[in-house]
GROMACS .gro file of C-alpha atoms in nm:
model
  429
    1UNK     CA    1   0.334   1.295  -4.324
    2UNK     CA    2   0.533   1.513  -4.135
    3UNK     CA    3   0.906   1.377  -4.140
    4UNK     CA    4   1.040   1.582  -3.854
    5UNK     CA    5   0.967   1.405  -3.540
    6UNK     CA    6   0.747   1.490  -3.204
    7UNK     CA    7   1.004   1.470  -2.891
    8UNK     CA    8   0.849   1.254  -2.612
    9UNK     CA    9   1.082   1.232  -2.301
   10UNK     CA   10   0.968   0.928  -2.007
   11UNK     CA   11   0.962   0.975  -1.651
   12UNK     CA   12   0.993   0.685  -1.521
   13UNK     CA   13   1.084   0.319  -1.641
   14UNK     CA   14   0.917   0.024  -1.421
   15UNK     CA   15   0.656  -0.184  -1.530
   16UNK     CA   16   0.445   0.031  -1.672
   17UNK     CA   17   0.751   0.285  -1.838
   18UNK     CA   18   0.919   0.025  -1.978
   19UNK     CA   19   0.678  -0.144  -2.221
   20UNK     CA   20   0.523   0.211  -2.305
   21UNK     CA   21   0.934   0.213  -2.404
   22UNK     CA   22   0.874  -0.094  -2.583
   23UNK     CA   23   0.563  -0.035  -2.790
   24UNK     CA   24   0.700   0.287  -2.900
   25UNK     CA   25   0.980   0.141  -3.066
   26UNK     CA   26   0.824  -0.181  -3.168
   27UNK     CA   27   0.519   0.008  -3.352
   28UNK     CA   28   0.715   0.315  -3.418
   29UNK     CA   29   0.602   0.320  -3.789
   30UNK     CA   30   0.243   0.242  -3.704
   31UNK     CA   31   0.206   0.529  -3.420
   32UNK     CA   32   0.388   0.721  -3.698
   33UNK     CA   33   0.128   0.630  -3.965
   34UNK     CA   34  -0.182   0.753  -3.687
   35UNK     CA   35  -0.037   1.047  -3.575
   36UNK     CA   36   0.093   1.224  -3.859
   37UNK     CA   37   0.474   1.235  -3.814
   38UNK     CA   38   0.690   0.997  -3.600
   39UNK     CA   39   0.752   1.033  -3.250
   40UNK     CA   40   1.119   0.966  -3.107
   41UNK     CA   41   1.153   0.899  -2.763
   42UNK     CA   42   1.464   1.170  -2.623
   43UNK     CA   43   1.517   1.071  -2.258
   44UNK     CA   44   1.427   0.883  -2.016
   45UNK     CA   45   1.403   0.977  -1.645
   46UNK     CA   46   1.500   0.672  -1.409
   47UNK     CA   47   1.619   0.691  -0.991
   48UNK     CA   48   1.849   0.366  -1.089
   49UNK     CA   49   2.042   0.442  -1.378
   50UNK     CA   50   2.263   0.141  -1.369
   51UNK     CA   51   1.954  -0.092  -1.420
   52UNK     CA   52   1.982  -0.276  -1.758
   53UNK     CA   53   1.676  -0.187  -1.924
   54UNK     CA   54   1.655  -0.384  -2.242
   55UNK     CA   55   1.541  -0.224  -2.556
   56UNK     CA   56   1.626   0.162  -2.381
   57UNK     CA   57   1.945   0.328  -2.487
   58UNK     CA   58   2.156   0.375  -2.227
   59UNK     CA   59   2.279   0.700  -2.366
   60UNK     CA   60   1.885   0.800  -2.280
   61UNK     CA   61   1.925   0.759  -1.938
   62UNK     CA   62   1.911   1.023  -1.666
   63UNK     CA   63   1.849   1.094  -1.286
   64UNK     CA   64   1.788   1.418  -1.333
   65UNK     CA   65   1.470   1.417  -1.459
   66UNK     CA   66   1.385   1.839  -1.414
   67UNK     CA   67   1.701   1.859  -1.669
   68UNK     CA   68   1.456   1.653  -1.908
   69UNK     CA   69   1.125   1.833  -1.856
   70UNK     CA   70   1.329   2.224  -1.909
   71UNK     CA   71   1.459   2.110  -2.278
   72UNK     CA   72   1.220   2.307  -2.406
   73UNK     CA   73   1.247   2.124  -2.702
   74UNK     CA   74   1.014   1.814  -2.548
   75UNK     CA   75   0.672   1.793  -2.694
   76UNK     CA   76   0.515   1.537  -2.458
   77UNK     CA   77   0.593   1.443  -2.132
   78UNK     CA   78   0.461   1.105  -1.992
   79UNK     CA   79   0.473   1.060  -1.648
   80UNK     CA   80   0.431   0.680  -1.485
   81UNK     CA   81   0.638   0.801  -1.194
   82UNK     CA   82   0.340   0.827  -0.946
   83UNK     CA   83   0.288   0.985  -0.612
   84UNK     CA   84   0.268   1.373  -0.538
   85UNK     CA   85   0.605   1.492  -0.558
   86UNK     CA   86   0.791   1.548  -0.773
   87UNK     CA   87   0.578   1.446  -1.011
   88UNK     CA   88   0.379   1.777  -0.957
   89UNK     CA   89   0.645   2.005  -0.981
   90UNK     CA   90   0.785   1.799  -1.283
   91UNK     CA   91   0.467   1.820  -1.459
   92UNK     CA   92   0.382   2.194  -1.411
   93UNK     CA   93   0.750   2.261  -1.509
   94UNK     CA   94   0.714   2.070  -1.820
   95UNK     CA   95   0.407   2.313  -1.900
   96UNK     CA   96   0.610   2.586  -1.872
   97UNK     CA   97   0.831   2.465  -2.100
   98UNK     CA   98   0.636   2.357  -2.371
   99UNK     CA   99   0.489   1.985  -2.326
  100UNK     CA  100   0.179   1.855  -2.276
  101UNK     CA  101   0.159   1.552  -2.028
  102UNK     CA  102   0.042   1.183  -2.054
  103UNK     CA  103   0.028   1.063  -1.706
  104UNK     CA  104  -0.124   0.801  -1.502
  105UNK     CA  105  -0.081   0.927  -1.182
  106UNK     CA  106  -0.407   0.893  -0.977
  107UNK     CA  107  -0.291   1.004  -0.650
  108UNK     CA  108  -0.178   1.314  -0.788
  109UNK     CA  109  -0.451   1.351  -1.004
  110UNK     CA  110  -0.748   1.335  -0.752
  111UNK     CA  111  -0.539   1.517  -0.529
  112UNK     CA  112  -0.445   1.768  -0.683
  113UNK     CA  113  -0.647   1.800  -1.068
  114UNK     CA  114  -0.757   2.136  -1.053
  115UNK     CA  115  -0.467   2.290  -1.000
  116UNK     CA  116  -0.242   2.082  -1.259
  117UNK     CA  117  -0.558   2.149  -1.533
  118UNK     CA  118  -0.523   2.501  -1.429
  119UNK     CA  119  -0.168   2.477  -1.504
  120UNK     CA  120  -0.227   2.331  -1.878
  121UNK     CA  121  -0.478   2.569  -1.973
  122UNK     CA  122  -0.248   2.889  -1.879
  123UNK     CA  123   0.055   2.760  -2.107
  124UNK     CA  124  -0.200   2.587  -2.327
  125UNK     CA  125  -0.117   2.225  -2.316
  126UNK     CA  126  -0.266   1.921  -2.278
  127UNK     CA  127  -0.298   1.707  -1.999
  128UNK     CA  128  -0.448   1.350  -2.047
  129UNK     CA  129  -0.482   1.034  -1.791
  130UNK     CA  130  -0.683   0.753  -1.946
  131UNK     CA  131  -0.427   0.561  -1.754
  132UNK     CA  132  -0.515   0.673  -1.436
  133UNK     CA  133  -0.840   0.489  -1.359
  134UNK     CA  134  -0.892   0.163  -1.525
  135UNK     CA  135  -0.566   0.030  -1.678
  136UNK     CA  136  -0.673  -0.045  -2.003
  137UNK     CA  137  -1.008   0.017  -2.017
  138UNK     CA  138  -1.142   0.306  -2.234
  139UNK     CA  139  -1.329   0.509  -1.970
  140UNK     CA  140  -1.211   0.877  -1.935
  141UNK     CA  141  -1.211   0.986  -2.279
  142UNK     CA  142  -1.595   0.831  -2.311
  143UNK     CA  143  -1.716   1.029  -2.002
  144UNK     CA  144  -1.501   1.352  -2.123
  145UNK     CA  145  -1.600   1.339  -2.519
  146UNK     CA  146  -1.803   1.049  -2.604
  147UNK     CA  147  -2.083   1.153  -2.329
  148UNK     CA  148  -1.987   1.538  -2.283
  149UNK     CA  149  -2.360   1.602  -2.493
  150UNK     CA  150  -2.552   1.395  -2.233
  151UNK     CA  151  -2.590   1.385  -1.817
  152UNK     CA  152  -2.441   1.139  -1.637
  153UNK     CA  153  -2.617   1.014  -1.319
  154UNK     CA  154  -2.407   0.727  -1.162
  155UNK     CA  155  -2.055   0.574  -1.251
  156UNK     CA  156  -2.044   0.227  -1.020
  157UNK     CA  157  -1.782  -0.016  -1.066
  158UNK     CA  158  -1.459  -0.210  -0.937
  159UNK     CA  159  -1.177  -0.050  -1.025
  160UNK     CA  160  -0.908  -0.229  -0.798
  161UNK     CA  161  -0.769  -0.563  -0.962
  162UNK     CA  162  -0.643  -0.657  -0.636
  163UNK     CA  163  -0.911  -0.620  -0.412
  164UNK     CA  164  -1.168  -0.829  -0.657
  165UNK     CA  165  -0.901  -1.088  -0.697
  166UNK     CA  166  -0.857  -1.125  -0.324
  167UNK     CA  167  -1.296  -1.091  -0.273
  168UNK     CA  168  -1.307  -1.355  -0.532
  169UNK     CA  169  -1.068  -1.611  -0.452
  170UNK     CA  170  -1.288  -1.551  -0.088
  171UNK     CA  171  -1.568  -1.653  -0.233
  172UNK     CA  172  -1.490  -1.938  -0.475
  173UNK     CA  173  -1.243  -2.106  -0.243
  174UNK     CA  174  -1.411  -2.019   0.072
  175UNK     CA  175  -1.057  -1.879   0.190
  176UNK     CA  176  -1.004  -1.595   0.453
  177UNK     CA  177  -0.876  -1.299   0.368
  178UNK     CA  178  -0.542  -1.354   0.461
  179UNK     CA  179  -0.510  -1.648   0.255
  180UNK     CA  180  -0.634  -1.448  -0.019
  181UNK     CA  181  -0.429  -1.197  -0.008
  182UNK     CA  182  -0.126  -1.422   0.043
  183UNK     CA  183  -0.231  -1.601  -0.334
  184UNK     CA  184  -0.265  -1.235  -0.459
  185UNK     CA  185   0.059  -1.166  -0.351
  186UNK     CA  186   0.212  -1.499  -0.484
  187UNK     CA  187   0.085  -1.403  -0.805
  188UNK     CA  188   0.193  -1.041  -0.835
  189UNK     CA  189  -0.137  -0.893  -0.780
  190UNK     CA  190  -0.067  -0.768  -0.429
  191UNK     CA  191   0.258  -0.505  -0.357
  192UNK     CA  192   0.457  -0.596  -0.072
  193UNK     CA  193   0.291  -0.374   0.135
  194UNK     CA  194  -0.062  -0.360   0.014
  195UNK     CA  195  -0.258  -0.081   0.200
  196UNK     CA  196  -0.307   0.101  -0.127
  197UNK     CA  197  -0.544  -0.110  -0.240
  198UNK     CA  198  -0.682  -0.315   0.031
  199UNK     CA  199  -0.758  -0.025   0.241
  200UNK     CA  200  -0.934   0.134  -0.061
  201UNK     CA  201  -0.702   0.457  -0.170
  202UNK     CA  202  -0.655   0.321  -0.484
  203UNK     CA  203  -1.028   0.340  -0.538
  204UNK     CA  204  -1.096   0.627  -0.406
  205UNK     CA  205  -0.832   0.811  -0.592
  206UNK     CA  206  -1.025   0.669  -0.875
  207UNK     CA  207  -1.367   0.792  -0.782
  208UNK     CA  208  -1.289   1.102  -0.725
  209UNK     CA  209  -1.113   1.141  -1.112
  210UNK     CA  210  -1.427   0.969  -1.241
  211UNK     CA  211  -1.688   1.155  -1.060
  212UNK     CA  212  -1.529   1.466  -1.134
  213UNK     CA  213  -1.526   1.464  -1.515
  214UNK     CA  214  -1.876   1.254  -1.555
  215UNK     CA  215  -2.039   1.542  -1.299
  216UNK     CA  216  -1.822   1.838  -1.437
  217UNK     CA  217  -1.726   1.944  -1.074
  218UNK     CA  218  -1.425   1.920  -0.866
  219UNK     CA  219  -1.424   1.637  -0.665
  220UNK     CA  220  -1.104   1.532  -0.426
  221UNK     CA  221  -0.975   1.217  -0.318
  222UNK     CA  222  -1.077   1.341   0.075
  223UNK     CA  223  -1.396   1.423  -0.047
  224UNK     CA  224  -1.487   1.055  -0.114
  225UNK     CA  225  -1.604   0.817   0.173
  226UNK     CA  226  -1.338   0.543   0.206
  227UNK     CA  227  -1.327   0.185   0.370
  228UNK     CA  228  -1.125  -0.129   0.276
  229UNK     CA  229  -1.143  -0.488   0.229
  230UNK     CA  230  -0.923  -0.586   0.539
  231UNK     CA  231  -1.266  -0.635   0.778
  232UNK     CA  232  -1.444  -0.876   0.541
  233UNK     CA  233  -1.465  -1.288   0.678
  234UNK     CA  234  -1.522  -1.553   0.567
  235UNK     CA  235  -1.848  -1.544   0.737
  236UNK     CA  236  -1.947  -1.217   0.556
  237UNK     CA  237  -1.858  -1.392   0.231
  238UNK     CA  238  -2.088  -1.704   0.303
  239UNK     CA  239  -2.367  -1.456   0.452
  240UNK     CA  240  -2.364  -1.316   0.110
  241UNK     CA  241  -2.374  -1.629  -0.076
  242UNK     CA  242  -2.733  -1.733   0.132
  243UNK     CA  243  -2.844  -1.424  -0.029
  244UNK     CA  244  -2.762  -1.450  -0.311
  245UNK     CA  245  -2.540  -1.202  -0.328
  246UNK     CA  246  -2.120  -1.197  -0.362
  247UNK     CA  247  -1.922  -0.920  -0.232
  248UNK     CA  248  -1.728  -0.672  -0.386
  249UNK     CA  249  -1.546  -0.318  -0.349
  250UNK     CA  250  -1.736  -0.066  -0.520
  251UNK     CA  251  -1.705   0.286  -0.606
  252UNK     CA  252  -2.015   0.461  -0.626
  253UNK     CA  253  -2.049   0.806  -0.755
  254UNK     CA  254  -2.387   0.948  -0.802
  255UNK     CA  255  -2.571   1.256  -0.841
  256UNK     CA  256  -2.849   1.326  -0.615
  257UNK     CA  257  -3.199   1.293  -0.694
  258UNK     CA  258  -3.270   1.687  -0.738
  259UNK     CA  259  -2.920   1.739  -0.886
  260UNK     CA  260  -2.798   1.978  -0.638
  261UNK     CA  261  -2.500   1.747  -0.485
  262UNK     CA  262  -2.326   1.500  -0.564
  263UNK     CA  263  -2.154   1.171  -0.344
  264UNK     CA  264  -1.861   0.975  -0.371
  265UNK     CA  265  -1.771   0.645  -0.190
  266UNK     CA  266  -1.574   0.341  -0.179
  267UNK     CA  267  -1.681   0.056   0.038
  268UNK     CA  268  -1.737  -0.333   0.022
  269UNK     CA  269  -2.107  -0.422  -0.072
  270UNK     CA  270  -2.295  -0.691  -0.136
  271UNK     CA  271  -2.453  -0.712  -0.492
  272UNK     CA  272  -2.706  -0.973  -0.691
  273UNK     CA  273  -2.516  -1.252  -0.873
  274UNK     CA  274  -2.760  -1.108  -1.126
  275UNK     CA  275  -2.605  -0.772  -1.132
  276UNK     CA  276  -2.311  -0.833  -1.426
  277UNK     CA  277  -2.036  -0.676  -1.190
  278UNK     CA  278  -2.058  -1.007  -0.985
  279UNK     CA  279  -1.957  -1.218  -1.213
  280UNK     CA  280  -1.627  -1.002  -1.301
  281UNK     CA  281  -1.329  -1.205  -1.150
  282UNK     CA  282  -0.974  -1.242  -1.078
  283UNK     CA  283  -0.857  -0.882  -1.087
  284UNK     CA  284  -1.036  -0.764  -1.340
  285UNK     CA  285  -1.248  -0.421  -1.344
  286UNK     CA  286  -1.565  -0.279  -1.451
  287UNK     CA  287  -1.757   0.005  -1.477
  288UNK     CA  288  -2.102   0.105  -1.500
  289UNK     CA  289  -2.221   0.441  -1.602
  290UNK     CA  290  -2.608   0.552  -1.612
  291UNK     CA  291  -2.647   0.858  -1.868
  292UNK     CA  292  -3.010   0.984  -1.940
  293UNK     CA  293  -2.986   0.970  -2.317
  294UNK     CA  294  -2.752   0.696  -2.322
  295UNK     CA  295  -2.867   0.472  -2.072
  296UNK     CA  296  -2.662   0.194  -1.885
  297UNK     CA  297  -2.322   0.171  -2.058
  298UNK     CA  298  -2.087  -0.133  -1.878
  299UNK     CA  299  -1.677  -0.130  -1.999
  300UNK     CA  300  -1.466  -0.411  -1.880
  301UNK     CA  301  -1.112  -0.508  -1.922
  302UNK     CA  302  -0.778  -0.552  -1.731
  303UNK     CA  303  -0.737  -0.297  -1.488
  304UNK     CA  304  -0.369  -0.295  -1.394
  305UNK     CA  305  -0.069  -0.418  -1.557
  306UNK     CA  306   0.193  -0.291  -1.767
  307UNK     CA  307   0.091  -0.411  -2.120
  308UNK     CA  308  -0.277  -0.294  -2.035
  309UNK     CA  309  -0.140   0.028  -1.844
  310UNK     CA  310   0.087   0.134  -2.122
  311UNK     CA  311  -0.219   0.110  -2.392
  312UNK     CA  312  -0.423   0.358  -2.224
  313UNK     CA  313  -0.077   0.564  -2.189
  314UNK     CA  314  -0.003   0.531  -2.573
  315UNK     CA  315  -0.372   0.619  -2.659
  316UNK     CA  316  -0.338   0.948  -2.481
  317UNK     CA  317   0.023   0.991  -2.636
  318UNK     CA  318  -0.128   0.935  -2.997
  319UNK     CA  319  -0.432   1.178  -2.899
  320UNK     CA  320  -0.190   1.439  -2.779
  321UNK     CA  321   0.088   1.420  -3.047
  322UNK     CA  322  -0.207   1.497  -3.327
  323UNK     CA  323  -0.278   1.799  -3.124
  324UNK     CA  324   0.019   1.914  -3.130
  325UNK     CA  325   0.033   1.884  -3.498
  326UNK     CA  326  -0.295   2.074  -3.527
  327UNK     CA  327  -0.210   2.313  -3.298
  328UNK     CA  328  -0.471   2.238  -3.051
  329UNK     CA  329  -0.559   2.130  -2.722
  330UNK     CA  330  -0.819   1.859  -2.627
  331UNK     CA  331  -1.071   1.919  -2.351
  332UNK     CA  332  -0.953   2.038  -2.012
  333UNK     CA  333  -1.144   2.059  -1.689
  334UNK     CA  334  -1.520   2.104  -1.692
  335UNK     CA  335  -1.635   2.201  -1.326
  336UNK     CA  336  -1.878   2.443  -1.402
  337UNK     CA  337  -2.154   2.255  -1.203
  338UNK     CA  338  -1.964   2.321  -0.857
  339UNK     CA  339  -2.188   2.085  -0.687
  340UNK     CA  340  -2.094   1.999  -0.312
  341UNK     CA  341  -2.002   1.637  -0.242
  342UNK     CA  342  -2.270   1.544   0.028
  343UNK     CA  343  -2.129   1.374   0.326
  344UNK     CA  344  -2.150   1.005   0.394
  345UNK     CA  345  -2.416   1.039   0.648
  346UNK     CA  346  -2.715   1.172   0.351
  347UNK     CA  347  -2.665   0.857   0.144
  348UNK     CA  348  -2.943   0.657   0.112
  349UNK     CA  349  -2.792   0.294   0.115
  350UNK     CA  350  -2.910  -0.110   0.257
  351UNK     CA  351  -2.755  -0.259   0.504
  352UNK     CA  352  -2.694  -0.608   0.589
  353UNK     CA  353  -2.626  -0.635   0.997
  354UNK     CA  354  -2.516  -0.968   1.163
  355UNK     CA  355  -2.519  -0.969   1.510
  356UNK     CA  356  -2.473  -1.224   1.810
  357UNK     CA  357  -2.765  -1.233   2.053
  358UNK     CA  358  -2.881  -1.377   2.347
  359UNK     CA  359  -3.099  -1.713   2.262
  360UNK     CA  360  -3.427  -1.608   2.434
  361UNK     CA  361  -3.739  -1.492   2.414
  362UNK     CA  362  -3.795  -1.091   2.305
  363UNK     CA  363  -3.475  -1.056   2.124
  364UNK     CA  364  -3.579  -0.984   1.825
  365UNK     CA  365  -3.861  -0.769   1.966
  366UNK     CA  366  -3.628  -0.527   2.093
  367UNK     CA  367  -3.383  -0.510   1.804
  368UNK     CA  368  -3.700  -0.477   1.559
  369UNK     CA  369  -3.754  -0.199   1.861
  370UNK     CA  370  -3.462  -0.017   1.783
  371UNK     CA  371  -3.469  -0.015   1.421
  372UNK     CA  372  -3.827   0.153   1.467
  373UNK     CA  373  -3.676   0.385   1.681
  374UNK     CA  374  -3.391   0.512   1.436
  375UNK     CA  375  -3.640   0.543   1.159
  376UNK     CA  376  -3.493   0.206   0.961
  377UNK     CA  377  -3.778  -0.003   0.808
  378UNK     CA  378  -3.666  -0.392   0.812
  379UNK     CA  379  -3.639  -0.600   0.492
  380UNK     CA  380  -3.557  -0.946   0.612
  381UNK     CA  381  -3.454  -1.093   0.956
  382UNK     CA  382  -3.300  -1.451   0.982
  383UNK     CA  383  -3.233  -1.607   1.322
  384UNK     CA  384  -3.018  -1.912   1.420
  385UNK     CA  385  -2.942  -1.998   1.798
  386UNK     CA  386  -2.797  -2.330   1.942
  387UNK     CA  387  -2.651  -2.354   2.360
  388UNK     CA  388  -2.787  -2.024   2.471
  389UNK     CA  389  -2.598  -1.790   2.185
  390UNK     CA  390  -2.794  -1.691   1.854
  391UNK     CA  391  -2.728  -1.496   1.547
  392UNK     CA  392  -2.950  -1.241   1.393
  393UNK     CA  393  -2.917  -1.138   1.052
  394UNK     CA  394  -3.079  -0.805   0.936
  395UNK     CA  395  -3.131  -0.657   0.594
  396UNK     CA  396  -3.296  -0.318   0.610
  397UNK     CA  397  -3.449  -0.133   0.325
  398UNK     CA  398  -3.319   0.193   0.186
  399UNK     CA  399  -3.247   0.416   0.453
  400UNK     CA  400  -2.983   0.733   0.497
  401UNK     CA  401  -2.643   0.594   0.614
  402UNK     CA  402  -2.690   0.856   0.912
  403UNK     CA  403  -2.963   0.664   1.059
  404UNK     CA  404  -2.852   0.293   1.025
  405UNK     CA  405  -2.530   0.440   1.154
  406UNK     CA  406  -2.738   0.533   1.449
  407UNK     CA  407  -2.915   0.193   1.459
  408UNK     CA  408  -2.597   0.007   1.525
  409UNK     CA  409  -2.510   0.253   1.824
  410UNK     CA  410  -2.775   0.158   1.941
  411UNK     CA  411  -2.807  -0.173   1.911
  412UNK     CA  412  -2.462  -0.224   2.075
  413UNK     CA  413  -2.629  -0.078   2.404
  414UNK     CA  414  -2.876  -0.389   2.417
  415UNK     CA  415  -2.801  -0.624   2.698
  416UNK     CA  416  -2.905  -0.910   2.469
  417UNK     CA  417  -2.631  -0.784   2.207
  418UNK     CA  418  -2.393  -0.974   2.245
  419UNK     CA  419  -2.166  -0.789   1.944
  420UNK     CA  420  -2.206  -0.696   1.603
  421UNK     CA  421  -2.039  -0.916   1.404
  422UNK     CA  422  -2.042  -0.758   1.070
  423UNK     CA  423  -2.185  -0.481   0.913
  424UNK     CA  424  -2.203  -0.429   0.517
  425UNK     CA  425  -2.382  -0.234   0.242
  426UNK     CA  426  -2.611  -0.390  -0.026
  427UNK     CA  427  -2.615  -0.240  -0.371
  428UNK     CA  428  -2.707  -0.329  -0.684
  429UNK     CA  429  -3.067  -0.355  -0.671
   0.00000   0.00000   0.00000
């Protein structure tokens, strides 16, 4: 074993930076004994230096954390900072000056991958994120090296701990979703201000990392169809349950049928209590990834978190410090596909409508009418109506988004009409 130790300065030194902190020095000989040679942690970059953080020398401390990354002497930089600046500028600067990077930065990431890989392969570093998507589930590295010999088709999953905690508690409690989101909140699963999640750019960030690497293209975070959690009722919820369904966010990245495009999307569905992702719960992820040769492959696990976040993090730090020793790099980008990302409108989805409609004679006629009309064949139709008012419930068979898009336009034109109560995908079938 090499006695002289690998220099690992941390950029940041919340939740997630402080037990990655912790584990290094509380398995130091271990990591030592797996890499190769111990690594010794050489600074720490923090906004609020006066913070007692226990188990960090203070004498680590620093606010100025571009100081850190230009040692030159640093061999791996992990980043837990987030957002887009400067974690950017502090990663492409610690390239230049020797490190490779551990981060789990999704924003940046599916913002802004290509050019940060770009970065790592000119000074020849590495840049890993195992972090970034799934807390502490192993999912990158298997869709960059486990499955790099065999063609990925579809990655679907949850991948937002707070979103499925807040869907769930919805429907085993029969709350709303502000009461839902108030628990998840409570319990630390919700930030303060929760848009990230419940308006689904966590998720999306996500998809567009995963469906980049398992369709070796460049996919960005606005090239992924987005929509949130904030819209979903009780009723929808309960709609669900009649079907047999639950509901959940899901991103959905697929390839196309003839392999010329690819899509990306995030978006509340409805799925089969059959289908294993509805049984996940609380705010726990998974993932399910269709490969030719390998088939249907699920991985599950705590999402978010520090313990779970800093695992991934100190899986890509042992990965990266034996690369340094071997004087080698691990795999970068792979976009040699360049597929296009097809727009929302070409995906072939199911939709479950609910709408409010007059109680009398022909109704359905002229909705079944207007689903003829857009091209939309109908699945199912279920019809309640008490004092004059009914509701309608559609579920249409597989039909591109474009056209039942075009359906509900319509539809909302329809004297008898009287609104469209909800609207939601159906996957999993």
């Amino acid at each position: 074993m090499r006695t002289r130790p690998l220099k690992v300065a941390l950029l940041g030194c919340g939740v997630v930076g402080s037990e990655v902190a912790r584990i290094m020095t509380t398995h130091a000989d271990d990591l030592a004994a797996r890499i190769g040679a111990p690594v010794e942690l050489v600074g720490v970059a923090v906004r609020r230096p006066s913070k007692v953080r226990e188990g960090i020398d203070p004498a680590l401390v620093t606010t100025d954390a571009t100081a850190l990354v230009r040692r030159g002497d640093i061999d791996v930089v992990v980043e837990v900072i987030g957002g887009i600046e400067p974690a950017r500028t502090l990663i492409t600067t610690a390239f230049e000056n020797g490190a490779s990077v551990v981060s789990a930065n999704k924003a940046l990431l599916a913002e802004d991958g290509a050019a940060l890989h770009a970065a790592a392969e000119k000074y020849g570093r590495d840049l890993y994120y195992e972090a970034a998507v799934a807390g502490a589930i192993p999912l990158v590295r298997p869709l960059r090296e486990s499955l790099a010999g065999d063609k990925v088709n579809r990655v679907l999953g949850i991948v937002n701990g707070t979103t499925n905690f807040i869907l769930d508690k919805m429907d085993t409690s029969g709350a709303g979703y502000s009461e839902a989101l108030d628990e998840a909140t409570a319990l630390g699963y919700a930030e303060d201000d929760p848009t990230a999640d419940v308006e689904g750019f966590d998720a999306a960030a996500k998809a567009a990392i995963l469906a980049g690497i398992a369709f070796h293209t460049r996919v960005k975070i606005g090239d992924v169809h987005r929509e949130g959690i904030t819209e979903v009722t009780a009723a929808d919820i309960a709609s669900a349950r009649r079907m047999g369904c639950t509901v959940k966010l899901l991103a959905i990245c697929e390839r196309a049928a003839d392999g010329r495009s690819v899509t990306a999307r995030v978006h509340p569905a409805m799925i089969p209590l059959s289908h294993p992702l509805a049984s996940v719960r609380e705010a726990y992820n998974a993932v399910f990834v269709e490969a030719e040769a390998a088939g249907q492959l699920m991985f599950y696990g705590p999402g978010a978190g520090g313990s779970p976040t800093a695992s991934a993090v100190l899986g890509d730090l042992v990965a990266v410090c034996r690369n340094k020793l071997g004087e080698a790099t691990g795999p970068g980008e792979s976009a040699y596909t360049r597929l296009p990302v097809s727009p929302m409108g070409e995906v072939v989805t199911r939709y479950h409508i609910s709408l409010d409609v007059a109680d009398k004679p022909g109704v359905l006629a002229q909705v079944a009418t207007v689903f003829a009309e857009q091209g939309v064949s109908i699945d199912t139709v279920r019809q309640q109506g008490k004092d004059g008012e009914a509701s309608l419930v559609v579920v249409t068979h597989r039909a591109p988004d474009a056209a039942l898009s075009g359906t509900v336009e319509a539809l909302r034109k329809l004297d008898t009409v009287r609104g469209v109560a909800s609207i939601m995908r159906v996957e999993g079938e």
